[in-house]
Short mmCIF file of C-alpha atoms in Angstrom, two decimals:
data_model
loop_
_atom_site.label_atom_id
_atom_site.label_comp_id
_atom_site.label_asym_id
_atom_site.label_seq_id
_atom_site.Cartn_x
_atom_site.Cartn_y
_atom_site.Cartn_z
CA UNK A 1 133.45 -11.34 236.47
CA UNK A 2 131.54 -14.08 234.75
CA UNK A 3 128.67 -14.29 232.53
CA UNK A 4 125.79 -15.52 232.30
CA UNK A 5 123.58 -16.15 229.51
CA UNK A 6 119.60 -16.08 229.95
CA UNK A 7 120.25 -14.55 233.46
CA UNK A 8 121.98 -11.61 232.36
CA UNK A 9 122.32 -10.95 229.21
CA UNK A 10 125.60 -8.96 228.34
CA UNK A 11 125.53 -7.89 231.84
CA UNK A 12 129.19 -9.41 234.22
CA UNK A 13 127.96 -11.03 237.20
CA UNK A 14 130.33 -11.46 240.38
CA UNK A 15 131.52 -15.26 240.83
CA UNK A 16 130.72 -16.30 244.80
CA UNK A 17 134.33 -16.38 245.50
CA UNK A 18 134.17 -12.47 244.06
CA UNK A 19 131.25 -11.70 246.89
CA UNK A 20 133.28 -13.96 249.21
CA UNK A 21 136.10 -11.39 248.80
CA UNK A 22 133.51 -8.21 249.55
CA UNK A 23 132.70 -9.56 252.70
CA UNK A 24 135.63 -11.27 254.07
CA UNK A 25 137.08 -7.71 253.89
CA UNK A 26 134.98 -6.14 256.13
CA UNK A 27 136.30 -5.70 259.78
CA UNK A 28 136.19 -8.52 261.99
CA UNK A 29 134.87 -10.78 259.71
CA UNK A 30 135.25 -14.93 259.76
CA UNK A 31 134.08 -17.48 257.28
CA UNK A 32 133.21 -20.64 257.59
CA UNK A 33 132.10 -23.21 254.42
CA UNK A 34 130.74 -26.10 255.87
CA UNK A 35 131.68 -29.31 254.97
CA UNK A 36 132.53 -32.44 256.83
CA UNK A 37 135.45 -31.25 258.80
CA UNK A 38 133.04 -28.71 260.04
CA UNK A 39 130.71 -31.29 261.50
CA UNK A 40 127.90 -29.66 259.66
CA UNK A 41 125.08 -31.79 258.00
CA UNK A 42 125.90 -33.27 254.66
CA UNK A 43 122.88 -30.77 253.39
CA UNK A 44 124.77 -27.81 254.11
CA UNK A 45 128.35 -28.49 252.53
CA UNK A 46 129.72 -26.11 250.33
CA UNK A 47 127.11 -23.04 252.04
CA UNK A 48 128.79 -20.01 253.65
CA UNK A 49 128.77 -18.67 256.81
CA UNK A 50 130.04 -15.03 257.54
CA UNK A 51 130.10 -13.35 261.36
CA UNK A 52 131.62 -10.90 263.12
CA UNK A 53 133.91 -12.31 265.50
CA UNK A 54 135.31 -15.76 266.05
CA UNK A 55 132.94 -16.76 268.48
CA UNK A 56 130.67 -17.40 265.26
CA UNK A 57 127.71 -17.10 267.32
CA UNK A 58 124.85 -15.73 264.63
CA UNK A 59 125.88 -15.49 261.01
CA UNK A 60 125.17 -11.84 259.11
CA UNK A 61 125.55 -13.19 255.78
CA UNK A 62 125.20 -16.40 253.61
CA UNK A 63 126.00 -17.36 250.39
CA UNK A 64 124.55 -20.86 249.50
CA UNK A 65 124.73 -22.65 245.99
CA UNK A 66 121.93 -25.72 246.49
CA UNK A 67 118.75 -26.58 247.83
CA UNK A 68 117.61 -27.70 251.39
CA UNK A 69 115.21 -30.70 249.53
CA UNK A 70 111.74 -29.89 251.84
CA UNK A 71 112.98 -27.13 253.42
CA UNK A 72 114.37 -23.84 250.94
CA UNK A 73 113.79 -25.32 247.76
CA UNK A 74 111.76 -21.89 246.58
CA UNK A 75 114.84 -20.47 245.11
CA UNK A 76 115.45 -23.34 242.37
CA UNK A 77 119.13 -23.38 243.62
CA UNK A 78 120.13 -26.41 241.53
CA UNK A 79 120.00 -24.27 238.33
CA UNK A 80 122.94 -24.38 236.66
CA UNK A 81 125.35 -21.63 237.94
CA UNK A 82 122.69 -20.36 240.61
CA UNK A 83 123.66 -19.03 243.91
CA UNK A 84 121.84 -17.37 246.68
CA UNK A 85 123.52 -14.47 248.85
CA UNK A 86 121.54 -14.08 252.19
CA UNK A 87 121.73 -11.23 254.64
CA UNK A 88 120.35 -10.61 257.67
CA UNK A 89 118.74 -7.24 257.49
CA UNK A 90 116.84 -7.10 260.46
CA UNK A 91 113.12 -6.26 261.20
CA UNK A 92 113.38 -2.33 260.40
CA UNK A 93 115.09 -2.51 257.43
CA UNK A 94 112.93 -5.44 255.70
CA UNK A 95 110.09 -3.16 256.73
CA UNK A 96 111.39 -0.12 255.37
CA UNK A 97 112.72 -2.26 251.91
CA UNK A 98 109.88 -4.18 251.65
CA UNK A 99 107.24 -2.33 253.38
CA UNK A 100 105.21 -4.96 255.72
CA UNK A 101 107.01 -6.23 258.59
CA UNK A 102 109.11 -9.75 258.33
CA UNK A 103 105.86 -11.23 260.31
CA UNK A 104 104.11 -10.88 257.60
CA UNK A 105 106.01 -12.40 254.68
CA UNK A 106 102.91 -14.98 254.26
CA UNK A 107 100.79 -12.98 253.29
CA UNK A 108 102.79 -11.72 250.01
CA UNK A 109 104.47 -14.86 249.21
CA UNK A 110 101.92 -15.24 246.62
CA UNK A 111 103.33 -12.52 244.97
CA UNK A 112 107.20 -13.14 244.95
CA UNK A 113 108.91 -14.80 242.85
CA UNK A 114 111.38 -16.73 244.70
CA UNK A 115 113.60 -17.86 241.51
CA UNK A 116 114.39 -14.24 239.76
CA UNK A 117 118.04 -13.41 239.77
CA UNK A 118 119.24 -9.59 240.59
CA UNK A 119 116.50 -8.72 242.75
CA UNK A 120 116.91 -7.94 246.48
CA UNK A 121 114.11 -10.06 248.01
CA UNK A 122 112.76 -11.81 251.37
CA UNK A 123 114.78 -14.91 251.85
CA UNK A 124 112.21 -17.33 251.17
CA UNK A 125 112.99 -19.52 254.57
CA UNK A 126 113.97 -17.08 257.14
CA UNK A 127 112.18 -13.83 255.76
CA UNK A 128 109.82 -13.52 258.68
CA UNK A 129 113.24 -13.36 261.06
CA UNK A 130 114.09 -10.28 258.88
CA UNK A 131 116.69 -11.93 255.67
CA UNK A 132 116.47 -10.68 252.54
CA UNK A 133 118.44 -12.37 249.48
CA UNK A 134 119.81 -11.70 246.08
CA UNK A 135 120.02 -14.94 243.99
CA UNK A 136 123.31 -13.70 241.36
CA UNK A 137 123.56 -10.17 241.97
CA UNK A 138 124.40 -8.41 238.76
CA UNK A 139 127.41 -5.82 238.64
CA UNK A 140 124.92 -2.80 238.73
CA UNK A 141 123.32 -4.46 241.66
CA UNK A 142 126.54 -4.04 243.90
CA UNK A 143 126.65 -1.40 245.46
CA UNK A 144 123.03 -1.86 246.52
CA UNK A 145 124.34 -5.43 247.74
CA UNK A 146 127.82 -3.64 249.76
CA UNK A 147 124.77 -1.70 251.54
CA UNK A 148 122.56 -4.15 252.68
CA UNK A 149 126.01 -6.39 253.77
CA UNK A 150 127.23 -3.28 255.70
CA UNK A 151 123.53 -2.64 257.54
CA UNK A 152 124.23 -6.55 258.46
CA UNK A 153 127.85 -6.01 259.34
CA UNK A 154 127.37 -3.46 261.98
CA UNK A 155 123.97 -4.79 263.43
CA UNK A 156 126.15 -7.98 264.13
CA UNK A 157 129.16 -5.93 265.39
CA UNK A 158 126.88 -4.09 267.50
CA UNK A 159 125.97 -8.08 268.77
CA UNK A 160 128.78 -9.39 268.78
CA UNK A 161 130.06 -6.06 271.32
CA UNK A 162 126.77 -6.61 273.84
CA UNK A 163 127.34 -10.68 273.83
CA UNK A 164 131.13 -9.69 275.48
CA UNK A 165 130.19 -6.93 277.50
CA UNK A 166 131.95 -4.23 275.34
CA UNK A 167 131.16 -0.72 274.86
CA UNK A 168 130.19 0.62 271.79
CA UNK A 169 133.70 2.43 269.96
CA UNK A 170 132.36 5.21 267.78
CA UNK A 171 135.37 5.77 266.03
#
């Protein structure tokens, strides 16, 4: 665990390679980190991309460390030591965590505060498709964090087992 002071206090915070761990470990999972290789945009190097499945077809989870310049700059991602954990929660559970429906994330932006670290919030870009993000979760923040990541985990499972015709296993 790290610290860091004037975001936390005395408080450890997880390192990204430390969430990278949490969620590699769940079943089925695959990484990618873009980068040139990858043939993803230069804007995107160094983000994260976590499915379920090799066929990578929707990511559940992101971690990303900069900002998209006129795109996701909301977050102030080029702070010093800042990083962003994103998770697709899907409509019903941003409803039930936020309480208005993704569709209407414009009407409260007003109200959110895009930049705070340790809060579970709507993803400033892709909110209104149902993402919520954590910029530096905090250690007591955790577990909260392993619940929203395993909502996402099986919602994609549950995707990734329609997209190849499979039935559902409910062991």
């Amino acid at each position: 665990m790290t610290t860091l002071p004037g975001y936390y206090g005395d408080r450890a915070a997880p390192a990204v390679a430390e969430l990278v761990e949490r969620i590699v470990a769940l079943p089925h999972v695959t990484q990618v980190q873009a980068d040139e290789r990858s043939g993803a945009p230069e804007v995107s190097w160094g983000d994260r991309f976590f499915f379920v499945g090799s066929d990578r077809r929707r990511p559940f989870a992101t971690i990303v460390e900069h900002d998209v310049p006129g795109f996701d700059e909301d977050s102030h991602l080029d702070r010093p030591g800042i990083f962003r954990l994103n998770v697709h929660v899907g409509r019903e559970e941003f409803q039930r965590r936020f309480g208005y429906p993704p569709v209407e994330l414009p009407d409260h932006r007003p109200g959110i505060d895009f930049t705070r670290c340790d809060e579970v919030l709507p993803h400033p870009a892709y909110g209104t498709y149902g993402w919520a993000c954590v910029l530096n979760p905090g250690i007591h923040r955790l577990p909260e964090v392993d619940r929203l990541l395993a909502h996402a985990h099986r919602r994609a499972a549950g995707e990734h087992r329609r997209a190849r015709g499979e039935q559902h296993d409910s062991r």
